[in-house]
C-alpha atoms as a printed R data frame, in Angstrom:
    type eleno elety resid chain resno       x        y        z
1   ATOM     1    CA   MET     A     1 197.486 -171.414 -123.015
2   ATOM     2    CA   SER     A     2 195.983 -174.068 -120.546
3   ATOM     3    CA   ALA     A     3 198.079 -175.691 -118.231
4   ATOM     4    CA   ALA     A     4 197.512 -179.153 -119.829
5   ATOM     5    CA   GLU     A     5 198.845 -177.426 -123.126
6   ATOM     6    CA   HIS     A     6 201.720 -175.884 -121.354
7   ATOM     7    CA   GLU     A     7 202.683 -179.274 -119.849
8   ATOM     8    CA   ASN     A     8 202.447 -180.936 -123.241
9   ATOM     9    CA   GLN     A     9 204.841 -178.410 -124.552
10  ATOM    10    CA   THR     A    10 207.399 -178.700 -121.754
11  ATOM    11    CA   PRO     A    11 210.248 -180.905 -122.733
12  ATOM    12    CA   SER     A    12 210.945 -184.180 -120.320
13  ATOM    13    CA   TYR     A    13 213.836 -186.006 -119.921
14  ATOM    14    CA   PRO     A    14 213.032 -189.537 -118.260
15  ATOM    15    CA   THR     A    15 215.304 -191.257 -115.850
16  ATOM    16    CA   SER     A    16 215.006 -194.448 -114.048
17  ATOM    17    CA   LEU     A    17 217.708 -193.403 -111.559
18  ATOM    18    CA   GLY     A    18 216.257 -190.607 -109.620
19  ATOM    19    CA   THR     A    19 214.972 -187.116 -109.372
20  ATOM    20    CA   SER     A    20 214.365 -184.291 -106.868
21  ATOM    21    CA   THR     A    21 211.327 -182.403 -106.043
22  ATOM    22    CA   ALA     A    22 210.733 -179.637 -103.546
23  ATOM    23    CA   GLU     A    23 209.815 -182.025 -100.895
24  ATOM    24    CA   GLU     A    24 211.813 -185.389 -101.732
25  ATOM    25    CA   ILE     A    25 214.854 -187.013 -103.210
26  ATOM    26    CA   SER     A    26 214.146 -190.470 -104.791
27  ATOM    27    CA   LEU     A    27 216.884 -192.801 -105.916
28  ATOM    28    CA   MET     A    28 215.593 -195.790 -108.150
29  ATOM    29    CA   GLY     A    29 212.070 -195.309 -106.984
30  ATOM    30    CA   GLN     A    30 212.948 -195.055 -103.269
31  ATOM    31    CA   SER     A    31 212.825 -192.049 -101.134
32  ATOM    32    CA   LEU     A    32 216.599 -191.323 -100.521
33  ATOM    33    CA   SER     A    33 216.172 -189.892  -96.773
34  ATOM    34    CA   ASP     A    34 213.298 -192.363  -95.628
35  ATOM    35    CA   ASP     A    35 213.912 -195.668  -97.765
36  ATOM    36    CA   LEU     A    36 217.628 -195.563  -98.444
37  ATOM    37    CA   MET     A    37 219.485 -193.512  -95.822
38  ATOM    38    CA   GLY     A    38 220.706 -195.564  -92.770
39  ATOM    39    CA   LYS     A    39 219.042 -198.827  -94.325
40  ATOM    40    CA   VAL     A    40 220.887 -199.365  -97.331
41  ATOM    41    CA   GLY     A    41 224.994 -199.654  -97.011
42  ATOM    42    CA   PHE     A    42 227.199 -197.780  -99.981
43  ATOM    43    CA   ALA     A    43 228.510 -201.069 -101.279
44  ATOM    44    CA   GLU     A    44 224.784 -202.332 -102.009
45  ATOM    45    CA   LEU     A    45 223.954 -198.783 -103.413
46  ATOM    46    CA   ALA     A    46 226.713 -198.909 -105.990
47  ATOM    47    CA   PHE     A    47 225.847 -202.195 -106.846
48  ATOM    48    CA   TRP     A    48 222.088 -201.450 -107.294
49  ATOM    49    CA   MET     A    49 222.575 -198.427 -109.218
50  ATOM    50    CA   THR     A    50 224.965 -199.849 -111.808
51  ATOM    51    CA   ALA     A    51 222.865 -203.254 -112.277
52  ATOM    52    CA   THR     A    52 219.533 -201.763 -111.610
53  ATOM    53    CA   ARG     A    53 218.863 -204.637 -109.085
54  ATOM    54    CA   ARG     A    54 219.422 -205.019 -105.602
55  ATOM    55    CA   PRO     A    55 222.156 -207.862 -105.089
56  ATOM    56    CA   ALA     A    56 221.544 -210.912 -103.013
57  ATOM    57    CA   PRO     A    57 223.161 -211.342  -99.712
58  ATOM    58    CA   GLY     A    58 225.837 -213.631 -100.984
59  ATOM    59    CA   GLU     A    59 226.387 -211.173 -104.010
60  ATOM    60    CA   LEU     A    60 226.895 -208.448 -101.527
61  ATOM    61    CA   ARG     A    61 229.238 -210.078  -99.738
62  ATOM    62    CA   THR     A    62 231.381 -210.943 -102.605
63  ATOM    63    CA   PHE     A    63 231.197 -207.369 -104.018
64  ATOM    64    CA   GLU     A    64 232.184 -205.916 -100.520
65  ATOM    65    CA   ALA     A    65 235.101 -208.245 -100.542
66  ATOM    66    CA   VAL     A    66 236.316 -207.247 -103.867
67  ATOM    67    CA   LEU     A    67 236.167 -203.347 -102.718
68  ATOM    68    CA   VAL     A    68 238.006 -204.290  -99.501
69  ATOM    69    CA   ALA     A    69 240.585 -206.325 -101.487
70  ATOM    70    CA   LEU     A    70 241.336 -203.443 -104.025
71  ATOM    71    CA   ALA     A    71 241.080 -200.428 -101.540
72  ATOM    72    CA   ASP     A    72 244.560 -200.173 -101.104
73  ATOM    73    CA   HIS     A    73 247.844 -201.731 -102.594
74  ATOM    74    CA   GLY     A    74 250.325 -200.435 -100.186
75  ATOM    75    CA   PHE     A    75 253.609 -198.555 -100.896
76  ATOM    76    CA   THR     A    76 253.241 -198.389 -105.006
77  ATOM    77    CA   PRO     A    77 253.900 -195.621 -107.424
78  ATOM    78    CA   THR     A    78 250.077 -194.608 -107.149
79  ATOM    79    CA   ALA     A    79 250.418 -193.985 -103.397
80  ATOM    80    CA   ILE     A    80 253.621 -191.822 -104.082
81  ATOM    81    CA   ALA     A    81 252.194 -189.867 -106.717
82  ATOM    82    CA   ALA     A    82 249.455 -189.023 -104.321
83  ATOM    83    CA   ARG     A    83 251.463 -188.177 -101.498
84  ATOM    84    CA   LEU     A    84 253.750 -185.985 -103.774
85  ATOM    85    CA   THR     A    85 250.821 -184.360 -104.966
86  ATOM    86    CA   TYR     A    86 249.108 -183.536 -101.573
87  ATOM    87    CA   LEU     A    87 252.626 -182.190 -100.864
88  ATOM    88    CA   SER     A    88 252.766 -179.714 -103.749
89  ATOM    89    CA   ALA     A    89 249.517 -178.944 -105.357
90  ATOM    90    CA   PRO     A    90 247.321 -176.144 -104.726
91  ATOM    91    CA   GLU     A    91 244.367 -177.984 -104.874
92  ATOM    92    CA   SER     A    92 246.083 -180.537 -102.142
93  ATOM    93    CA   ILE     A    93 243.474 -183.299 -101.250
94  ATOM    94    CA   GLN     A    94 241.594 -183.113 -104.661
95  ATOM    95    CA   GLY     A    95 244.667 -183.099 -106.742
96  ATOM    96    CA   ALA     A    96 246.317 -185.912 -104.713
97  ATOM    97    CA   ILE     A    97 242.986 -188.024 -105.223
98  ATOM    98    CA   ALA     A    98 242.975 -187.246 -108.957
99  ATOM    99    CA   ALA     A    99 246.872 -188.243 -109.453
100 ATOM   100    CA   GLY     A   100 246.350 -191.643 -107.463
101 ATOM   101    CA   LEU     A   101 243.177 -192.526 -109.575
102 ATOM   102    CA   LEU     A   102 244.692 -191.779 -112.978
103 ATOM   103    CA   GLY     A   103 247.756 -193.453 -112.041
104 ATOM   104    CA   GLY     A   104 245.980 -196.263 -110.619
105 ATOM   105    CA   GLY     A   105 243.222 -196.431 -113.254
106 ATOM   106    CA   SER     A   106 246.043 -196.433 -115.932
107 ATOM   107    CA   ARG     A   107 248.442 -199.181 -114.636
108 ATOM   108    CA   PHE     A   108 247.470 -201.046 -111.342
109 ATOM   109    CA   LEU     A   109 243.570 -201.270 -111.594
110 ATOM   110    CA   GLY     A   110 243.344 -201.901 -115.337
111 ATOM   111    CA   VAL     A   111 244.284 -205.362 -114.562
112 ATOM   112    CA   THR     A   112 240.670 -205.825 -112.970
113 ATOM   113    CA   GLU     A   113 239.002 -204.773 -116.379
114 ATOM   114    CA   ASP     A   114 241.400 -206.587 -118.392
115 ATOM   115    CA   THR     A   115 240.977 -210.021 -116.633
116 ATOM   116    CA   GLY     A   116 237.202 -209.761 -116.367
117 ATOM   117    CA   ARG     A   117 237.195 -208.609 -120.140
118 ATOM   118    CA   PHE     A   118 239.476 -211.318 -121.194
119 ATOM   119    CA   LEU     A   119 237.883 -213.905 -119.367
120 ATOM   120    CA   HIS     A   120 234.354 -212.789 -120.840
121 ATOM   121    CA   GLN     A   121 235.391 -212.802 -124.139
122 ATOM   122    CA   VAL     A   122 237.010 -216.269 -123.884
123 ATOM   123    CA   LEU     A   123 233.753 -217.647 -122.595
124 ATOM   124    CA   ALA     A   124 231.812 -215.924 -125.269
125 ATOM   125    CA   ASP     A   125 233.696 -217.612 -128.159
126 ATOM   126    CA   ASP     A   126 233.806 -221.092 -126.691
127 ATOM   127    CA   ASP     A   127 230.414 -223.005 -127.634
128 ATOM   128    CA   GLY     A   128 231.502 -226.335 -125.942
129 ATOM   129    CA   GLU     A   129 230.150 -227.819 -122.712
130 ATOM   130    CA   ARG     A   130 231.858 -226.814 -119.731
131 ATOM   131    CA   SER     A   131 230.990 -228.474 -116.327
132 ATOM   132    CA   THR     A   132 234.290 -230.193 -114.832
133 ATOM   133    CA   ASP     A   133 237.729 -228.633 -114.049
134 ATOM   134    CA   ALA     A   134 239.023 -230.508 -117.163
135 ATOM   135    CA   ASP     A   135 236.920 -228.723 -119.402
136 ATOM   136    CA   TYR     A   136 237.787 -225.295 -117.822
137 ATOM   137    CA   ASP     A   137 241.450 -226.570 -117.832
138 ATOM   138    CA   ALA     A   138 241.380 -227.109 -121.709
139 ATOM   139    CA   LEU     A   139 239.669 -223.943 -122.336
140 ATOM   140    CA   ALA     A   140 242.190 -222.030 -120.444
141 ATOM   141    CA   ARG     A   141 245.094 -223.974 -122.059
142 ATOM   142    CA   GLU     A   142 243.538 -222.827 -125.485
143 ATOM   143    CA   ALA     A   143 243.253 -219.350 -124.244
144 ATOM   144    CA   ILE     A   144 246.571 -218.928 -122.884
145 ATOM   145    CA   THR     A   145 248.010 -220.551 -125.917
146 ATOM   146    CA   ALA     A   146 246.357 -218.261 -128.203
147 ATOM   147    CA   ALA     A   147 247.383 -215.242 -126.512
148 ATOM   148    CA   ARG     A   148 251.003 -216.184 -126.367
149 ATOM   149    CA   ALA     A   149 251.111 -216.780 -130.123
150 ATOM   150    CA   ALA     A   150 249.485 -213.448 -130.610
151 ATOM   151    CA   ARG     A   151 252.332 -211.860 -128.053
152 ATOM   152    CA   GLN     A   152 249.839 -210.416 -125.677
153 ATOM   153    CA   ILE     A   153 249.880 -210.622 -122.122
154 ATOM   154    CA   VAL     A   154 247.493 -212.757 -120.118
155 ATOM   155    CA   PRO     A   155 246.129 -210.518 -117.617
156 ATOM   156    CA   GLY     A   156 245.752 -211.550 -113.892
157 ATOM   157    CA   LEU     A   157 248.787 -213.802 -114.073
158 ATOM   158    CA   GLY     A   158 251.916 -212.786 -111.943
159 ATOM   159    CA   HIS     A   159 252.743 -210.316 -109.264
160 ATOM   160    CA   PRO     A   160 255.760 -208.582 -108.530
161 ATOM   161    CA   VAL     A   161 255.575 -209.179 -104.781
162 ATOM   162    CA   HIS     A   162 253.345 -212.012 -104.361
163 ATOM   163    CA   LYS     A   163 255.522 -214.109 -106.494
164 ATOM   164    CA   SER     A   164 254.477 -217.320 -104.886
165 ATOM   165    CA   GLY     A   165 250.808 -216.560 -104.328
166 ATOM   166    CA   ASP     A   166 248.770 -213.636 -103.643
167 ATOM   167    CA   PRO     A   167 246.782 -213.947 -100.594
168 ATOM   168    CA   ARG     A   168 243.808 -211.961 -101.663
169 ATOM   169    CA   THR     A   169 242.888 -214.831 -104.344
170 ATOM   170    CA   PRO     A   170 242.035 -217.910 -102.427
171 ATOM   171    CA   ARG     A   171 240.312 -215.837 -100.079
172 ATOM   172    CA   LEU     A   172 237.910 -214.183 -102.477
173 ATOM   173    CA   ILE     A   173 237.561 -217.679 -104.362
174 ATOM   174    CA   GLN     A   174 236.625 -219.219 -100.801
175 ATOM   175    CA   ILE     A   175 233.996 -216.239 -100.368
176 ATOM   176    CA   ALA     A   176 232.490 -216.398 -103.732
177 ATOM   177    CA   GLU     A   177 231.674 -220.442 -103.056
178 ATOM   178    CA   GLU     A   178 230.231 -219.388  -99.620
179 ATOM   179    CA   GLY     A   179 228.136 -216.906 -101.104
180 ATOM   180    CA   GLY     A   180 227.102 -218.923 -104.230
181 ATOM   181    CA   THR     A   181 228.379 -216.515 -106.902
182 ATOM   182    CA   ARG     A   182 231.543 -218.605 -107.725
183 ATOM   183    CA   GLY     A   183 230.661 -218.796 -111.507
184 ATOM   184    CA   GLU     A   184 232.193 -219.601 -114.804
185 ATOM   185    CA   HIS     A   185 234.808 -216.275 -114.650
186 ATOM   186    CA   LEU     A   186 236.483 -217.440 -111.572
187 ATOM   187    CA   ARG     A   187 236.403 -221.446 -112.684
188 ATOM   188    CA   LEU     A   188 238.218 -220.593 -115.716
189 ATOM   189    CA   PHE     A   189 240.561 -218.035 -113.808
190 ATOM   190    CA   GLU     A   190 241.379 -220.801 -111.551
191 ATOM   191    CA   ALA     A   191 242.099 -223.108 -114.419
192 ATOM   192    CA   MET     A   192 244.324 -220.498 -116.067
193 ATOM   193    CA   GLY     A   193 246.661 -220.808 -112.558
194 ATOM   194    CA   ARG     A   194 246.471 -224.597 -112.859
195 ATOM   195    CA   VAL     A   195 247.598 -224.540 -116.733
196 ATOM   196    CA   SER     A   196 249.875 -221.448 -117.035
197 ATOM   197    CA   GLU     A   197 253.284 -223.487 -116.129
198 ATOM   198    CA   GLU     A   198 252.499 -225.897 -118.496
199 ATOM   199    CA   VAL     A   199 252.039 -223.421 -121.531
200 ATOM   200    CA   LEU     A   200 254.382 -220.736 -120.358
201 ATOM   201    CA   GLY     A   201 256.974 -222.617 -118.820
202 ATOM   202    CA   LYS     A   202 257.023 -221.018 -115.818
203 ATOM   203    CA   LYS     A   203 254.501 -220.881 -112.788
204 ATOM   204    CA   LEU     A   204 252.955 -217.323 -112.214
205 ATOM   205    CA   PRO     A   205 250.449 -216.693 -109.536
206 ATOM   206    CA   LEU     A   206 246.915 -215.573 -109.987
207 ATOM   207    CA   ASN     A   207 246.959 -211.946 -108.862
208 ATOM   208    CA   GLY     A   208 244.315 -210.036 -106.723
209 ATOM   209    CA   ALA     A   209 243.209 -207.626 -109.053
210 ATOM   210    CA   GLY     A   210 242.714 -210.463 -111.495
211 ATOM   211    CA   VAL     A   211 240.634 -212.218 -109.092
212 ATOM   212    CA   CYS     A   212 238.511 -209.184 -108.524
213 ATOM   213    CA   GLY     A   213 237.921 -209.015 -111.945
214 ATOM   214    CA   ALA     A   214 236.577 -212.640 -112.197
215 ATOM   215    CA   ALA     A   215 234.520 -212.216 -109.283
216 ATOM   216    CA   LEU     A   216 232.747 -208.928 -110.492
217 ATOM   217    CA   ALA     A   217 232.391 -210.702 -114.136
218 ATOM   218    CA   ASP     A   218 230.426 -213.556 -112.282
219 ATOM   219    CA   LEU     A   219 228.335 -211.038 -110.496
220 ATOM   220    CA   GLY     A   220 226.717 -210.046 -113.902
221 ATOM   221    CA   LEU     A   221 228.463 -206.775 -113.774
222 ATOM   222    CA   PRO     A   222 229.012 -205.106 -117.304
223 ATOM   223    CA   VAL     A   223 233.034 -205.439 -117.848
224 ATOM   224    CA   ASP     A   224 232.949 -201.984 -119.133
225 ATOM   225    CA   PHE     A   225 232.351 -201.029 -115.415
226 ATOM   226    CA   LEU     A   226 235.024 -203.319 -113.711
227 ATOM   227    CA   ARG     A   227 237.461 -200.656 -113.605
228 ATOM   228    CA   GLY     A   228 235.248 -198.035 -112.176
229 ATOM   229    CA   PHE     A   229 234.527 -200.487 -109.396
230 ATOM   230    CA   ALA     A   230 238.281 -200.835 -108.708
231 ATOM   231    CA   LEU     A   231 238.653 -196.972 -108.802
232 ATOM   232    CA   LEU     A   232 235.716 -196.695 -106.233
233 ATOM   233    CA   ALA     A   233 237.587 -199.204 -103.951
234 ATOM   234    CA   ARG     A   234 240.854 -197.214 -104.417
235 ATOM   235    CA   THR     A   235 239.567 -194.062 -103.333
236 ATOM   236    CA   ALA     A   236 239.420 -195.271  -99.943
237 ATOM   237    CA   GLY     A   237 242.920 -196.437 -100.098
238 ATOM   238    CA   LEU     A   238 244.140 -192.834 -101.436
239 ATOM   239    CA   LEU     A   239 242.278 -191.378  -98.640
240 ATOM   240    CA   GLY     A   240 244.165 -193.296  -96.410
241 ATOM   241    CA   GLN     A   241 247.553 -192.672  -97.983
242 ATOM   242    CA   ILE     A   242 246.906 -188.847  -97.592
243 ATOM   243    CA   ALA     A   243 245.820 -189.233  -93.948
244 ATOM   244    CA   GLU     A   244 249.003 -191.457  -93.279
245 ATOM   245    CA   GLU     A   245 251.138 -188.430  -95.170
246 ATOM   246    CA   ARG     A   246 249.435 -185.831  -92.675
247 ATOM   247    CA   ARG     A   247 250.507 -188.152  -89.708
248 ATOM   248    CA   ASN     A   248 253.868 -189.105  -91.201
249 ATOM   249    CA   PRO     A   249 255.202 -186.838  -93.842
250 ATOM   250    CA   ILE     A   250 257.755 -188.732  -95.951
251 ATOM   251    CA   ALA     A   251 256.635 -187.377  -99.376
252 ATOM   252    CA   ASN     A   252 259.787 -185.177  -99.766
253 ATOM   253    CA   ASP     A   253 262.113 -187.669  -98.528
254 ATOM   254    CA   ILE     A   254 260.883 -189.958 -101.301
255 ATOM   255    CA   TYR     A   255 261.091 -187.516 -103.741
256 ATOM   256    CA   MET     A   256 264.611 -185.997 -102.738
257 ATOM   257    CA   HIS     A   257 265.692 -189.599 -102.569
258 ATOM   258    CA   VAL     A   258 264.644 -190.280 -106.201
259 ATOM   259    CA   ASP     A   259 265.868 -187.037 -107.414
260 ATOM   260    CA   ARG     A   260 269.278 -187.027 -105.702
261 ATOM   261    CA   ASN     A   261 269.753 -190.703 -107.193
262 ATOM   262    CA   ALA     A   262 269.040 -190.408 -110.486
263 ATOM   263    CA   LYS     A   263 272.176 -190.798 -112.885
264 ATOM   264    CA   PHE     A   264 272.455 -189.032 -115.895
265 ATOM   265    CA   VAL     A   265 272.724 -191.400 -119.386
266 ATOM   266    CA   PRO     A   266 273.860 -189.715 -122.469
267 ATOM   267    CA   LEU     A   267 271.160 -189.913 -125.196
268 ATOM   268    CA   SER     A   268 272.085 -192.442 -127.986
269 ATOM   269    CA   THR     A   269 272.263 -190.928 -131.458
270 ATOM   270    CA   GLU     A   270 272.799 -194.390 -133.044
271 ATOM   271    CA   ALA     A   271 270.171 -195.902 -135.499
272 ATOM   272    CA   PRO     A   272 268.562 -199.010 -133.631
273 ATOM   273    CA   GLU     A   273 269.708 -202.335 -134.823
274 ATOM   274    CA   GLU     A   274 267.052 -204.182 -137.144
275 ATOM   275    CA   SER     A   275 266.143 -207.394 -135.560
């Protein structure tokens, strides 16, 4: 068999992301060691690999701002879970990171994806003209009213700590405006904040996880990936929490405090009342 015949019978697996040879590692058509390392930042690389295009400077600044905004949520159950797992798990660091990511991805960081997806769907379903704040207010009013009628939570509204306003929200909107990336998703998100009290009867702040979802959607990133970007950001926060646990161990105290203050309540055997 000739070399050409052998080559024709060898299966090939096309990939536009990258591959390796004995001499070079390529990524997106670039030499990893010569063209990327030391020249491309991690945030730009993550954007580039997902969107298959290099971000413009304003897009990169907004994207990096989102990663910073979502890096850590402070003293939350996710951080507690990571610290406790670090204290007890045989795999230590690996187990703590996994516990924190699973907890954050399921509860806290899902807001980023849910908000981006909600806004994206509302905009996709609307065939009207939108240019003024009044146009976006009308669309937001309609969307929140429909969600309320369906007994659905409107993602991005409300925060257990920042009840009067999440400090990340106006800052990220400002950064997007300066970078030329404030688009329809952010404008609709802002409108939700303006009309929410009118529809729901109470004022709810626009939270930071939600504004990050709107900003990422405005960058043209697939909504299915928004939670992944939030998890990427959260990894930095989890590493920081574990490092803090090593510097100032508190996980066992948290566990003992919760365990010792648990109050036993007998199980009810009565059938629930019908509504």
